[in-house]
PDB file of C-alpha atoms in Angstrom:
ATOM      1  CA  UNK A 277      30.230 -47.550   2.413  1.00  0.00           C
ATOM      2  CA  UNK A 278      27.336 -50.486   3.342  1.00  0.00           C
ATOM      3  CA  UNK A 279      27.962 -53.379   1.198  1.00  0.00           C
ATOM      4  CA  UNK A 280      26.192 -56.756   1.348  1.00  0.00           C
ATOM      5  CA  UNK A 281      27.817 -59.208  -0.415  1.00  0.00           C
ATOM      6  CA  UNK A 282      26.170 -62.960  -0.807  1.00  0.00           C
ATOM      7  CA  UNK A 283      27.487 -66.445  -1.656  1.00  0.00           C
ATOM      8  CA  UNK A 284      27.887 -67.276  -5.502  1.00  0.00           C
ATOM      9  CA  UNK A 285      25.373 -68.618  -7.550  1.00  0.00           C
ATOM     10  CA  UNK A 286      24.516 -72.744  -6.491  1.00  0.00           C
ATOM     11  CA  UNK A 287      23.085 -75.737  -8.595  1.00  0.00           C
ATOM     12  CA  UNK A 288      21.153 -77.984  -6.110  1.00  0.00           C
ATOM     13  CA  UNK A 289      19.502 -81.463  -6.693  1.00  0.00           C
ATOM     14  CA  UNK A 290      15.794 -81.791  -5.568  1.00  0.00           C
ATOM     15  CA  UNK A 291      15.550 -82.793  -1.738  1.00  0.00           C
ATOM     16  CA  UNK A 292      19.282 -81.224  -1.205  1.00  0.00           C
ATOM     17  CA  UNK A 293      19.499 -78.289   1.578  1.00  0.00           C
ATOM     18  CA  UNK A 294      21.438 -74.911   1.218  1.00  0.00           C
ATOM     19  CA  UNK A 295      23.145 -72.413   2.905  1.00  0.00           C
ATOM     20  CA  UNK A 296      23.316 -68.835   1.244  1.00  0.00           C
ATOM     21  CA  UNK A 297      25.812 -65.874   2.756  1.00  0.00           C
ATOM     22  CA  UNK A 298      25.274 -62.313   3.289  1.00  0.00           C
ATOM     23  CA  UNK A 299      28.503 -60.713   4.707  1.00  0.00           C
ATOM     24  CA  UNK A 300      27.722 -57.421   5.705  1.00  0.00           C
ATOM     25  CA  UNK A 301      30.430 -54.105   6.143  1.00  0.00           C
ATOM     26  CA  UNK A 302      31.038 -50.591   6.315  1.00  0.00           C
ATOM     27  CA  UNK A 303      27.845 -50.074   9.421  1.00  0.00           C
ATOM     28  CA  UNK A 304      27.358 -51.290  13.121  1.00  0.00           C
ATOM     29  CA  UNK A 305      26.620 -55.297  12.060  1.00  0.00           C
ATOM     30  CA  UNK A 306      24.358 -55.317  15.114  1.00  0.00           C
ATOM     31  CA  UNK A 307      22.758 -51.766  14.661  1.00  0.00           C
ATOM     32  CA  UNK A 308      20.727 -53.170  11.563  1.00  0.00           C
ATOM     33  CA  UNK A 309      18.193 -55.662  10.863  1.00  0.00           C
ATOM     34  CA  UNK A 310      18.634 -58.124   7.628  1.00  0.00           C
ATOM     35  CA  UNK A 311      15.519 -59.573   5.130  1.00  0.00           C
ATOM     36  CA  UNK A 312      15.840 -62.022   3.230  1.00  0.00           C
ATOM     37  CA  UNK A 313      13.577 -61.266  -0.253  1.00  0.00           C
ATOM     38  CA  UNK A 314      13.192 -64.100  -3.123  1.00  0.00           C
ATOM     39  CA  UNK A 315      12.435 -63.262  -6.674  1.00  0.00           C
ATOM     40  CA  UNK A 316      11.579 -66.532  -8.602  1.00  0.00           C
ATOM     41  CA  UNK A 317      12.325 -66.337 -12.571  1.00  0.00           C
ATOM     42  CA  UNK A 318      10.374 -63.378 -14.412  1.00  0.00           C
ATOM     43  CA  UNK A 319       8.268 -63.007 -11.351  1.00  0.00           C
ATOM     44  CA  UNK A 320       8.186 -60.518  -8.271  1.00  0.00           C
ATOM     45  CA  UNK A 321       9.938 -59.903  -5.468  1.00  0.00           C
ATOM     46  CA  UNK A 322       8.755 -61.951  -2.316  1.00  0.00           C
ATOM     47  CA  UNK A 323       9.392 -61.350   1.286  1.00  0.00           C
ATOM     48  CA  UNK A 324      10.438 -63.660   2.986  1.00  0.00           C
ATOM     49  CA  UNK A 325      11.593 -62.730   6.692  1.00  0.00           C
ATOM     50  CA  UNK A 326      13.731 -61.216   9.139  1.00  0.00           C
ATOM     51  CA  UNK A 327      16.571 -61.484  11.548  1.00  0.00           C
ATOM     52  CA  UNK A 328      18.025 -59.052  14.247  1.00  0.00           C
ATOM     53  CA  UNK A 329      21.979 -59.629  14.602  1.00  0.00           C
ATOM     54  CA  UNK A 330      21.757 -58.812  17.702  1.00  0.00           C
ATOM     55  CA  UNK A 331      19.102 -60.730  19.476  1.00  0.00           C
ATOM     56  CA  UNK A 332      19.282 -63.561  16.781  1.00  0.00           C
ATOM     57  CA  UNK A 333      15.551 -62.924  16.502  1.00  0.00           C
ATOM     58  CA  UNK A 334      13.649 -64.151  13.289  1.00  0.00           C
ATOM     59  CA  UNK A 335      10.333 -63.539  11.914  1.00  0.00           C
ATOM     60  CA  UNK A 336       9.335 -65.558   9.086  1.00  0.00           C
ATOM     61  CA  UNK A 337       6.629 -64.582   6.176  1.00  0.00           C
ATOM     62  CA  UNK A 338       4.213 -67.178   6.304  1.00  0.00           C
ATOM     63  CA  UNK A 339       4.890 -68.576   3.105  1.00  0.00           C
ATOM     64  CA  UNK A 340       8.626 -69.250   4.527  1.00  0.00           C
ATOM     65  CA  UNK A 341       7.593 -70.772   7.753  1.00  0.00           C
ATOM     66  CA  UNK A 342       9.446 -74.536   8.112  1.00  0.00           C
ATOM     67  CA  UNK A 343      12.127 -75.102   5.779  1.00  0.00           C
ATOM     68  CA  UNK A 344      13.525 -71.574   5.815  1.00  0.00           C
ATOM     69  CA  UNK A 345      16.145 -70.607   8.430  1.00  0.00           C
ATOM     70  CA  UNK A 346      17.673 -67.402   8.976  1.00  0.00           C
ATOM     71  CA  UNK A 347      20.971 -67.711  11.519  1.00  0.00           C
ATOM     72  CA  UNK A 348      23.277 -65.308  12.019  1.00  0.00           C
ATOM     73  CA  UNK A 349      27.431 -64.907  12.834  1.00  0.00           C
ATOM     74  CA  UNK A 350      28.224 -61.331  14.443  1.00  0.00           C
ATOM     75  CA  UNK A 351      32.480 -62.367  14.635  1.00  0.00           C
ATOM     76  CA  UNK A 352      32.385 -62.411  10.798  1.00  0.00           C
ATOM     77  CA  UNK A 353      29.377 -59.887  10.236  1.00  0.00           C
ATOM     78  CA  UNK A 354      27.520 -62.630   8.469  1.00  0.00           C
ATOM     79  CA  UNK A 355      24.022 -63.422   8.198  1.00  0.00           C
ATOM     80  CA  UNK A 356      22.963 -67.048   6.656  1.00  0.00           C
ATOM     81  CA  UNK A 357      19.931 -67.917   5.193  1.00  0.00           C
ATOM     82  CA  UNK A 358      19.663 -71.963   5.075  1.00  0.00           C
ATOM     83  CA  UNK A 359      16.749 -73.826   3.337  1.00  0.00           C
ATOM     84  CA  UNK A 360      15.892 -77.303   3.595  1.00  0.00           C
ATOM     85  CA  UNK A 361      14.360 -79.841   1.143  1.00  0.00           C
ATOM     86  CA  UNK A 362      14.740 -78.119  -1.574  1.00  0.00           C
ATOM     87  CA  UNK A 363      12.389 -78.553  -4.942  1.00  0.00           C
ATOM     88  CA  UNK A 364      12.027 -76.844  -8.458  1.00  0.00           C
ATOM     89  CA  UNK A 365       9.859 -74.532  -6.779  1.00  0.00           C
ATOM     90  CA  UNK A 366      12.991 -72.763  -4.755  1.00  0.00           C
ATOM     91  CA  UNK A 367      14.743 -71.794  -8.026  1.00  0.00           C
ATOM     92  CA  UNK A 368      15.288 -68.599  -7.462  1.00  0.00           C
ATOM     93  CA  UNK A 369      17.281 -65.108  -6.561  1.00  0.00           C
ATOM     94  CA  UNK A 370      17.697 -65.083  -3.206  1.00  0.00           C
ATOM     95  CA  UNK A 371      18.245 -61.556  -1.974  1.00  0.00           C
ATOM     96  CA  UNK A 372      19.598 -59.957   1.408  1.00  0.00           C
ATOM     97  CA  UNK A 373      18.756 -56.557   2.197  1.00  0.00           C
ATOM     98  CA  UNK A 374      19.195 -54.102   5.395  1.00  0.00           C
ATOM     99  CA  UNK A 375      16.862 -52.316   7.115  1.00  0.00           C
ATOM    100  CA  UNK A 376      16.936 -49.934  10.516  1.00  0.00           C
ATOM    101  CA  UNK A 377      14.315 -50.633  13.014  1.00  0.00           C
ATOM    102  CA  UNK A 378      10.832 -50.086  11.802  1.00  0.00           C
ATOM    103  CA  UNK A 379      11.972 -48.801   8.278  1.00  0.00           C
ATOM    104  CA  UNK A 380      12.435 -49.636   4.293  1.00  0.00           C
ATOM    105  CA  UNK A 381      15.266 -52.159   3.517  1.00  0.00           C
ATOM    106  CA  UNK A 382      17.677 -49.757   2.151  1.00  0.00           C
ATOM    107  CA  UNK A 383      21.042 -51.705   0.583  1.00  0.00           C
ATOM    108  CA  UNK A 384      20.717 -54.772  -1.044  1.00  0.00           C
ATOM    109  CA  UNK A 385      23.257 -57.511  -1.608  1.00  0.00           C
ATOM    110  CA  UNK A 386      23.894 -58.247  -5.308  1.00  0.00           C
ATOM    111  CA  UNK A 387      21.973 -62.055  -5.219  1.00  0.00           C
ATOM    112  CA  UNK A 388      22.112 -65.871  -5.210  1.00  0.00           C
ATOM    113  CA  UNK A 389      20.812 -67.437  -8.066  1.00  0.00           C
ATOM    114  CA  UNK A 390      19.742 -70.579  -6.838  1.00  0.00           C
ATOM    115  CA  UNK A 391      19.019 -73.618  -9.312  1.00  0.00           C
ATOM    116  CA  UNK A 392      17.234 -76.411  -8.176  1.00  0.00           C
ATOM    117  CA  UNK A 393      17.691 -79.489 -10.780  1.00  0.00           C
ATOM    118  CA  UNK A 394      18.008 -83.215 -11.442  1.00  0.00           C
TER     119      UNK A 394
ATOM    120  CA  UNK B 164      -0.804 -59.725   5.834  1.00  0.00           C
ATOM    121  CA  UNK B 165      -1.373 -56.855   4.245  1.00  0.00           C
ATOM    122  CA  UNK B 166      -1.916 -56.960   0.554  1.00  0.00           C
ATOM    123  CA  UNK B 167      -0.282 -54.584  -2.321  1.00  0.00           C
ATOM    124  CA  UNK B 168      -1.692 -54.425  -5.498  1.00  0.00           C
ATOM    125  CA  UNK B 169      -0.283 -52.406  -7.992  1.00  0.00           C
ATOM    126  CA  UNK B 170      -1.546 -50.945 -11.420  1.00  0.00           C
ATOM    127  CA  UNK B 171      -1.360 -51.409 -14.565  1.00  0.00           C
ATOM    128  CA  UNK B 172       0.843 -54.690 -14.291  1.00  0.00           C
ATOM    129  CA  UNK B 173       3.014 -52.794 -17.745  1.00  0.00           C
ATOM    130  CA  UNK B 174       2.793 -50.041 -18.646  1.00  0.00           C
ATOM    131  CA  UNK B 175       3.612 -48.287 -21.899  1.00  0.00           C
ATOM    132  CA  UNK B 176       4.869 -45.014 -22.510  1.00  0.00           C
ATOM    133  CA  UNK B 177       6.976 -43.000 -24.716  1.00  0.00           C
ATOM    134  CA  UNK B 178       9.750 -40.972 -23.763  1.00  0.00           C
ATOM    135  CA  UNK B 179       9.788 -37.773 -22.248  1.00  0.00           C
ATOM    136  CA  UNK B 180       5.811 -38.311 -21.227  1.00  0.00           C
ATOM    137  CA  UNK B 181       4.624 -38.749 -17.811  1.00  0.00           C
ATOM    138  CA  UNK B 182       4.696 -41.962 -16.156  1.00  0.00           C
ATOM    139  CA  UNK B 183       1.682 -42.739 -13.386  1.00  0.00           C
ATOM    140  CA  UNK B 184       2.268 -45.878 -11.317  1.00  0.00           C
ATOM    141  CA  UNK B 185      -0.411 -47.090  -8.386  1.00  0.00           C
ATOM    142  CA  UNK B 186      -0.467 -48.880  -5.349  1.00  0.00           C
ATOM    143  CA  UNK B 187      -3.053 -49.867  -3.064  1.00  0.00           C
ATOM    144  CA  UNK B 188      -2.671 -51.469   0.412  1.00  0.00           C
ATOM    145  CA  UNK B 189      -5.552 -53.847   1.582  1.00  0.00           C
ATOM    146  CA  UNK B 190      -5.254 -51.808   4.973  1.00  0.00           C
ATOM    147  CA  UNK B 191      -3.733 -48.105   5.947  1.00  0.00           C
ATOM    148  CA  UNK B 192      -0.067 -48.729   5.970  1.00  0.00           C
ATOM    149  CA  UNK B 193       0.093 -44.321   6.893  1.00  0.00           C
ATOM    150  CA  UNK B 194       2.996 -43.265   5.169  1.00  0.00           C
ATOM    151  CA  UNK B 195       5.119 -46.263   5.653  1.00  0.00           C
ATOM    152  CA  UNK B 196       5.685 -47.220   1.815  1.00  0.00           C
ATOM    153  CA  UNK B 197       8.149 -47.238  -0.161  1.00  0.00           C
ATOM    154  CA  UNK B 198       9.075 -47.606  -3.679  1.00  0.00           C
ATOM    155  CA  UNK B 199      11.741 -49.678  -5.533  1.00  0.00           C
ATOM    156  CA  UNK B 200      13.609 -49.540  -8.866  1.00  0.00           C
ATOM    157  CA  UNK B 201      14.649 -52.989 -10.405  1.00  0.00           C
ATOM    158  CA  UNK B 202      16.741 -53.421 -14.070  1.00  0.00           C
ATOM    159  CA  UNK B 203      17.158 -56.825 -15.363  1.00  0.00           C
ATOM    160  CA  UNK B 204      20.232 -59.106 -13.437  1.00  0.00           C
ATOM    161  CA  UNK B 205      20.107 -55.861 -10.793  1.00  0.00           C
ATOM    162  CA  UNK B 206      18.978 -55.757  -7.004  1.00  0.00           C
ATOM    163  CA  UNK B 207      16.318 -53.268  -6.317  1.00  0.00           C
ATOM    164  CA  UNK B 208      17.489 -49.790  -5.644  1.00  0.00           C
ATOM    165  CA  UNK B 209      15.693 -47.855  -3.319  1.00  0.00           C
ATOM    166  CA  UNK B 210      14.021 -44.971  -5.095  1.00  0.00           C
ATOM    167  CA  UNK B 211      11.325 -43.568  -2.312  1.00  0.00           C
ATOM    168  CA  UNK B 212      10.497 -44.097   0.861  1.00  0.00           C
ATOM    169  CA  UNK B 213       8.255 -42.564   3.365  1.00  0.00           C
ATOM    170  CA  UNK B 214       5.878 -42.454   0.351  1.00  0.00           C
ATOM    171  CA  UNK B 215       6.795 -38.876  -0.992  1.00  0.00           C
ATOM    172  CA  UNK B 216      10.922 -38.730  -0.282  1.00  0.00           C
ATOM    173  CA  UNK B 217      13.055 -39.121  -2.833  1.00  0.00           C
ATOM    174  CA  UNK B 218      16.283 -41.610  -2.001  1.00  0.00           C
ATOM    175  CA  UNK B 219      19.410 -38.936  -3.236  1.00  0.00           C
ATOM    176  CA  UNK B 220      20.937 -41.265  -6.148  1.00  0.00           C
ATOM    177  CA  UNK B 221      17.296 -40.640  -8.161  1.00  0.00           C
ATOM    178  CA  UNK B 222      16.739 -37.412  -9.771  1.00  0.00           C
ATOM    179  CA  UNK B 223      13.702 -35.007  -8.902  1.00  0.00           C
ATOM    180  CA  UNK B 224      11.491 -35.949 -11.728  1.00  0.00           C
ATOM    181  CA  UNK B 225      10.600 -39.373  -9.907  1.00  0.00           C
ATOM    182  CA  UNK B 226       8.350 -38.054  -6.902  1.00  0.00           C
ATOM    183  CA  UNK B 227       5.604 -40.664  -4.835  1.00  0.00           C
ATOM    184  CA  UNK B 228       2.827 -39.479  -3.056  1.00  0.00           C
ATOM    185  CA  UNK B 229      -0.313 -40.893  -1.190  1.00  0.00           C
ATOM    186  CA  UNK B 230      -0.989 -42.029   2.567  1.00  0.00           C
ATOM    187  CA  UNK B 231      -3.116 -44.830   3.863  1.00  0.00           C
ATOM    188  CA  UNK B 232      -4.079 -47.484   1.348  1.00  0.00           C
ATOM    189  CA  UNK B 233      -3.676 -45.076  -2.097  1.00  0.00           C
ATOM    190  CA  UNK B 234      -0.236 -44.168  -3.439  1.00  0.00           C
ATOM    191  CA  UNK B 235       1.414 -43.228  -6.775  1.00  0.00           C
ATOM    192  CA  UNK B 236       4.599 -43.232  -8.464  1.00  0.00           C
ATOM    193  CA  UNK B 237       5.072 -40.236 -11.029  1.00  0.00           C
ATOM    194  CA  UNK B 238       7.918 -39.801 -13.434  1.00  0.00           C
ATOM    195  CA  UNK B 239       7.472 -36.673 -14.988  1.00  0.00           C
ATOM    196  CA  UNK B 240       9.378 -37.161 -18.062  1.00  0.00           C
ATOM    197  CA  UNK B 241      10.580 -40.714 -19.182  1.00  0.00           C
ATOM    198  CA  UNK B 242      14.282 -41.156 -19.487  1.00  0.00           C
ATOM    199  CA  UNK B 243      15.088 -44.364 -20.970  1.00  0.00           C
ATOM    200  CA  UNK B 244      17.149 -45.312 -17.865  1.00  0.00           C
ATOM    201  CA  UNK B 245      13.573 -45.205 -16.264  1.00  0.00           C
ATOM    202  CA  UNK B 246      12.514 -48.769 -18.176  1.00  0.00           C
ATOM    203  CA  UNK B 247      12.420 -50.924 -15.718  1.00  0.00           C
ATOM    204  CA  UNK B 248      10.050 -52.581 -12.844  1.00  0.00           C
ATOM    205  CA  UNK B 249       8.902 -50.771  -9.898  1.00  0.00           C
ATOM    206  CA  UNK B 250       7.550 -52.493  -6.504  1.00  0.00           C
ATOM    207  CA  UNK B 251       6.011 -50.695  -3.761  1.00  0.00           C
ATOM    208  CA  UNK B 252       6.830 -52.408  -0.480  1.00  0.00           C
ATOM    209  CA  UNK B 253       4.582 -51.390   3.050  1.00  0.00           C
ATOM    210  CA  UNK B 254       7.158 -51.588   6.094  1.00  0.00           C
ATOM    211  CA  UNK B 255       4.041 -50.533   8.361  1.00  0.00           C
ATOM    212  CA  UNK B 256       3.192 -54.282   9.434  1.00  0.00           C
ATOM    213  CA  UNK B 257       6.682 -54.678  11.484  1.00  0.00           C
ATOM    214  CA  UNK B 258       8.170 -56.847  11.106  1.00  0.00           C
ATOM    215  CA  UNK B 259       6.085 -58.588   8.209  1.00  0.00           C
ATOM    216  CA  UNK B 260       7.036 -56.630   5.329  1.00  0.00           C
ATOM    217  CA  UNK B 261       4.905 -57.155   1.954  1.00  0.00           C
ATOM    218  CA  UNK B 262       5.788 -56.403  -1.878  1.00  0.00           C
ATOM    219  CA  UNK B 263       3.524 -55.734  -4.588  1.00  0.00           C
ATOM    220  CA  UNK B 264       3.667 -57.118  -7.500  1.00  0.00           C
ATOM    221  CA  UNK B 265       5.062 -55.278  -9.799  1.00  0.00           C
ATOM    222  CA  UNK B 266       4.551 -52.721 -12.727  1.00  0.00           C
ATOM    223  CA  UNK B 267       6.593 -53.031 -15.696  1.00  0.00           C
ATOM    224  CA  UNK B 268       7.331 -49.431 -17.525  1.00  0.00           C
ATOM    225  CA  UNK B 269       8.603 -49.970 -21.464  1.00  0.00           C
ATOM    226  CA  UNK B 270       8.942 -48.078 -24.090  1.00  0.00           C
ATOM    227  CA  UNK B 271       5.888 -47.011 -26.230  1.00  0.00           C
TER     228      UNK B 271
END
């Protein structure tokens, strides 16, 4: 069956960068498009971009444009999502989620709580 | 971007009543919305898609409906598995997806 399944939960000082996981199994790694969605505490769910594991192709939400990359590893069906600079205001759940071309996001990994702290 | 705004923000209701969520796209998104399911510490679950089709892990008294910029989340009769928050999402806007905010359902 699809599974996404994401790095464990991080604590991060303010101006530190981070690198969250997404290792994907049970489809075609390449056949499927991966988001990336953030859900800061008691507050919605945020979109935040794309990548193609194919192409390597990324879109970005504007919101998520600079600091935000989205790389991915097709030998170990992996997708990273790596964020720079971080501050209090990246404290978060960081989701992955998989979508086919031009469609809903339709498995979700489980999260990465992200804490950003002095 | 396109803009989802969804109503009420919570919502109250008692069990075994109707639930009747709404979401509203700032521009026609056709029939390319769908319709999440989130518990607390969960990932969303995919609960409709295509505005009116049911994902096959929810039962038939969820149903969505709408096309354009107006849709609606009904639960016929209120479980009270059903508490939770629902997002509508447009994927019409490839490849610059948008969430709404949210409505919370709880217990009346």
């Amino acid at each position: 069956q699809v599974q996404l399944v994401q790095s464990g939960a991080e604590v991060k000082k303010p101006g530190a960068s981070l690198r969250v996981s997404c290792k994907a199994s049970g489809y075609t790694f390449t056949s499927f498009y991966i988001h990336w969605v953030r859900q800061a505490p008691g507050q919605g769910l945020e979109w935040m971009g794309v990548i193609d594991p194919r192409r390597g192709a990324t879109t970005y939400a504007h919101n998520f444009q600079g600091k935000f990359t989205m790389t991915t590893d097709t030998s170990t069906t992996t997708v990273f999502l790596e964020v720079g600079s971080l501050g209090s205001d990246d404290t978060a759940v960081y989701y992955c989620a998989r979508s086919d071309y031009l469609k809903y996001p339709d498995s979700w990994g489980q999260g990465t709580l992200v804490t950003v702290s002095s | 971007e396109i803009v989802m705004t969804q109503s009420p923000a919570t919502l109250s209701v008692s069990l075994g009543e109707r639930a009747t969520l709404s979401c509203r796209a700032s521009e026609s998104v056709s029939s390319n919305l769908a319709w999440y399911q989130q518990k607390p510490g969960q990932p969303p679950r995919l609960l409709i898609y295509g505005a009116s089709t049911r994902a096959a892990a929810f039962p038939a008294r969820f149903s969505g409906s709408g096309s354009g910029t107006e849709f609606t989340l009904t639960i016929s009769s209120l479980q009270s598995e059903d508490f939770a928050v629902y997002y509508c999402q447009q994927y019409n806007d490839w490849p610059l997806y948008t969430f709404g905010q949210g409505t919370k359902l709880e217990i009346k």
